Amino acid sequence: MIQKINLKDSANSIHELFRYKKVGTLNNHMLNVLQAENRTLDFHVHEHSDEMFYCIEGEFDIEFEDGSTHLHEGDCILIPKGTKHRPVCKTLVKCLLIEMEGTLNKDNTGGAYKE
């Protein structure tokens, strides 16, 4: 039987910051939840995959070369492939990331992603 996914419960089940938890796949795209706090990643680019951030709880910024976008609970942002960006999390945030399998690596997650 197909099971539903509660994103908030999935994020709350993570007991470490910056630990990615895969909650599913969708047409070659990974759906990962994570919790982050007091973290600014380096600017990076995904050359072959668009990326979506959905803010489950809390708030954070996505910075671009020409400004930033602030996300609150319930907001999402779609980042086109080839766009230089970085997440900035000052307070505790729980979010869902959707991107093509193979996109996440240690270089673009500050060393936090482990397959």
PDB file of C-alpha atoms in Angstrom:
ATOM      1  CA  MET A   1       0.000   0.000   0.000  1.00  0.00           C
ATOM      2  CA  ILE A   2       1.209   3.499  -0.789  1.00  0.00           C
ATOM      3  CA  GLN A   3       2.104   5.390   2.366  1.00  0.00           C
ATOM      4  CA  LYS A   4       1.664   9.095   3.045  1.00  0.00           C
ATOM      5  CA  ILE A   5       4.595  11.216   4.205  1.00  0.00           C
ATOM      6  CA  ASN A   6       4.277  13.823   6.939  1.00  0.00           C
ATOM      7  CA  LEU A   7       7.121  16.238   6.207  1.00  0.00           C
ATOM      8  CA  LYS A   8       7.079  17.836   9.655  1.00  0.00           C
ATOM      9  CA  ASP A   9       7.199  14.448  11.409  1.00  0.00           C
ATOM     10  CA  SER A  10      10.004  13.318   9.098  1.00  0.00           C
ATOM     11  CA  ALA A  11      12.037  16.454   9.838  1.00  0.00           C
ATOM     12  CA  ASN A  12      11.337  16.136  13.572  1.00  0.00           C
ATOM     13  CA  SER A  13      12.661  12.560  13.541  1.00  0.00           C
ATOM     14  CA  ILE A  14      16.139  13.852  12.670  1.00  0.00           C
ATOM     15  CA  HIS A  15      18.177  14.178  15.851  1.00  0.00           C
ATOM     16  CA  GLU A  16      21.199  15.948  14.361  1.00  0.00           C
ATOM     17  CA  LEU A  17      21.545  19.235  12.557  1.00  0.00           C
ATOM     18  CA  PHE A  18      22.579  19.116   8.891  1.00  0.00           C
ATOM     19  CA  ARG A  19      21.622  15.453   8.492  1.00  0.00           C
ATOM     20  CA  TYR A  20      19.756  14.834   5.240  1.00  0.00           C
ATOM     21  CA  LYS A  21      16.952  12.284   5.454  1.00  0.00           C
ATOM     22  CA  LYS A  22      15.643  10.905   2.186  1.00  0.00           C
ATOM     23  CA  VAL A  23      11.845  10.669   2.350  1.00  0.00           C
ATOM     24  CA  GLY A  24      11.226   9.613  -1.236  1.00  0.00           C
ATOM     25  CA  THR A  25      12.005   9.861  -4.913  1.00  0.00           C
ATOM     26  CA  LEU A  26       9.945  11.371  -7.688  1.00  0.00           C
ATOM     27  CA  ASN A  27      10.933  10.769 -11.308  1.00  0.00           C
ATOM     28  CA  ASN A  28      14.682  10.681 -10.622  1.00  0.00           C
ATOM     29  CA  HIS A  29      14.446  13.455  -8.028  1.00  0.00           C
ATOM     30  CA  MET A  30      15.393  13.037  -4.384  1.00  0.00           C
ATOM     31  CA  LEU A  31      13.176  14.428  -1.648  1.00  0.00           C
ATOM     32  CA  ASN A  32      15.249  15.136   1.450  1.00  0.00           C
ATOM     33  CA  VAL A  33      14.289  16.799   4.714  1.00  0.00           C
ATOM     34  CA  LEU A  34      16.787  18.346   7.073  1.00  0.00           C
ATOM     35  CA  GLN A  35      17.183  20.621  10.058  1.00  0.00           C
ATOM     36  CA  ALA A  36      19.733  23.434  10.032  1.00  0.00           C
ATOM     37  CA  GLU A  37      20.710  26.255  12.356  1.00  0.00           C
ATOM     38  CA  ASN A  38      23.465  28.891  12.428  1.00  0.00           C
ATOM     39  CA  ARG A  39      24.783  27.781   9.043  1.00  0.00           C
ATOM     40  CA  THR A  40      25.797  29.631   5.897  1.00  0.00           C
ATOM     41  CA  LEU A  41      26.931  27.495   3.003  1.00  0.00           C
ATOM     42  CA  ASP A  42      29.387  28.653   0.372  1.00  0.00           C
ATOM     43  CA  PHE A  43      27.944  29.941  -2.882  1.00  0.00           C
ATOM     44  CA  HIS A  44      27.556  27.057  -5.300  1.00  0.00           C
ATOM     45  CA  VAL A  45      25.891  26.102  -8.578  1.00  0.00           C
ATOM     46  CA  HIS A  46      24.056  22.979  -9.672  1.00  0.00           C
ATOM     47  CA  GLU A  47      24.869  22.763 -13.370  1.00  0.00           C
ATOM     48  CA  HIS A  48      22.486  19.916 -14.226  1.00  0.00           C
ATOM     49  CA  SER A  49      19.544  20.224 -11.830  1.00  0.00           C
ATOM     50  CA  ASP A  50      16.981  22.746 -10.739  1.00  0.00           C
ATOM     51  CA  GLU A  51      16.453  22.765  -6.978  1.00  0.00           C
ATOM     52  CA  MET A  52      13.456  23.432  -4.775  1.00  0.00           C
ATOM     53  CA  PHE A  53      13.520  24.461  -1.127  1.00  0.00           C
ATOM     54  CA  TYR A  54      10.271  24.218   0.867  1.00  0.00           C
ATOM     55  CA  CYS A  55      10.286  25.739   4.368  1.00  0.00           C
ATOM     56  CA  ILE A  56       8.471  23.312   6.667  1.00  0.00           C
ATOM     57  CA  GLU A  57       9.140  25.253   9.863  1.00  0.00           C
ATOM     58  CA  GLY A  58      11.154  28.342  10.801  1.00  0.00           C
ATOM     59  CA  GLU A  59      12.653  30.799   8.340  1.00  0.00           C
ATOM     60  CA  PHE A  60      15.833  31.268   6.338  1.00  0.00           C
ATOM     61  CA  ASP A  61      17.335  33.155   3.413  1.00  0.00           C
ATOM     62  CA  ILE A  62      18.540  32.043   0.029  1.00  0.00           C
ATOM     63  CA  GLU A  63      21.232  34.434  -1.164  1.00  0.00           C
ATOM     64  CA  PHE A  64      22.018  35.046  -4.819  1.00  0.00           C
ATOM     65  CA  GLU A  65      24.680  37.182  -6.474  1.00  0.00           C
ATOM     66  CA  ASP A  66      22.169  40.007  -6.867  1.00  0.00           C
ATOM     67  CA  GLY A  67      20.244  39.802  -3.566  1.00  0.00           C
ATOM     68  CA  SER A  68      18.403  37.400  -1.293  1.00  0.00           C
ATOM     69  CA  THR A  69      14.965  35.919  -0.729  1.00  0.00           C
ATOM     70  CA  HIS A  70      13.561  35.331   2.762  1.00  0.00           C
ATOM     71  CA  LEU A  71      11.476  32.182   3.234  1.00  0.00           C
ATOM     72  CA  HIS A  72       8.953  31.598   6.035  1.00  0.00           C
ATOM     73  CA  GLU A  73       7.062  28.452   6.986  1.00  0.00           C
ATOM     74  CA  GLY A  74       5.007  27.322   3.993  1.00  0.00           C
ATOM     75  CA  ASP A  75       7.133  29.168   1.402  1.00  0.00           C
ATOM     76  CA  CYS A  76       9.047  27.456  -1.362  1.00  0.00           C
ATOM     77  CA  ILE A  77      11.537  28.674  -3.928  1.00  0.00           C
ATOM     78  CA  LEU A  78      12.589  27.138  -7.228  1.00  0.00           C
ATOM     79  CA  ILE A  79      16.211  27.717  -8.177  1.00  0.00           C
ATOM     80  CA  PRO A  80      17.001  27.133 -11.853  1.00  0.00           C
ATOM     81  CA  LYS A  81      20.069  25.064 -12.703  1.00  0.00           C
ATOM     82  CA  GLY A  82      23.144  27.198 -13.252  1.00  0.00           C
ATOM     83  CA  THR A  83      22.089  29.793 -10.637  1.00  0.00           C
ATOM     84  CA  LYS A  84      24.733  30.643  -8.027  1.00  0.00           C
ATOM     85  CA  HIS A  85      23.119  30.532  -4.567  1.00  0.00           C
ATOM     86  CA  ARG A  86      23.583  29.675  -0.918  1.00  0.00           C
ATOM     87  CA  PRO A  87      21.214  29.026   1.990  1.00  0.00           C
ATOM     88  CA  VAL A  88      21.662  31.093   5.156  1.00  0.00           C
ATOM     89  CA  CYS A  89      20.036  29.668   8.302  1.00  0.00           C
ATOM     90  CA  LYS A  90      20.395  31.835  11.413  1.00  0.00           C
ATOM     91  CA  THR A  91      17.739  30.120  13.538  1.00  0.00           C
ATOM     92  CA  LEU A  92      16.438  26.546  13.509  1.00  0.00           C
ATOM     93  CA  VAL A  93      14.797  25.689  10.204  1.00  0.00           C
ATOM     94  CA  LYS A  94      13.280  22.484   8.904  1.00  0.00           C
ATOM     95  CA  CYS A  95      13.020  22.188   5.151  1.00  0.00           C
ATOM     96  CA  LEU A  96      12.428  19.895   2.210  1.00  0.00           C
ATOM     97  CA  LEU A  97      14.850  19.879  -0.713  1.00  0.00           C
ATOM     98  CA  ILE A  98      13.954  18.429  -4.094  1.00  0.00           C
ATOM     99  CA  GLU A  99      16.634  17.914  -6.738  1.00  0.00           C
ATOM    100  CA  MET A 100      17.850  15.299  -9.184  1.00  0.00           C
ATOM    101  CA  GLU A 101      19.542  12.259  -7.723  1.00  0.00           C
ATOM    102  CA  GLY A 102      23.292  12.775  -7.613  1.00  0.00           C
ATOM    103  CA  THR A 103      23.070  16.560  -7.184  1.00  0.00           C
ATOM    104  CA  LEU A 104      23.824  16.689  -3.458  1.00  0.00           C
ATOM    105  CA  ASN A 105      27.440  16.109  -2.481  1.00  0.00           C
ATOM    106  CA  LYS A 106      29.878  17.071   0.272  1.00  0.00           C
ATOM    107  CA  ASP A 107      31.042  20.156  -1.649  1.00  0.00           C
ATOM    108  CA  ASN A 108      27.628  21.826  -1.928  1.00  0.00           C
ATOM    109  CA  THR A 109      26.367  20.861   1.549  1.00  0.00           C
ATOM    110  CA  GLY A 110      29.304  22.044   3.615  1.00  0.00           C
ATOM    111  CA  GLY A 111      30.458  18.433   4.030  1.00  0.00           C
ATOM    112  CA  ALA A 112      27.163  17.355   5.622  1.00  0.00           C
ATOM    113  CA  TYR A 113      25.732  15.097   2.901  1.00  0.00           C
ATOM    114  CA  LYS A 114      26.511  11.400   3.137  1.00  0.00           C
ATOM    115  CA  GLU A 115      25.011   8.910   0.702  1.00  0.00           C
TER     116      GLU A 115
END
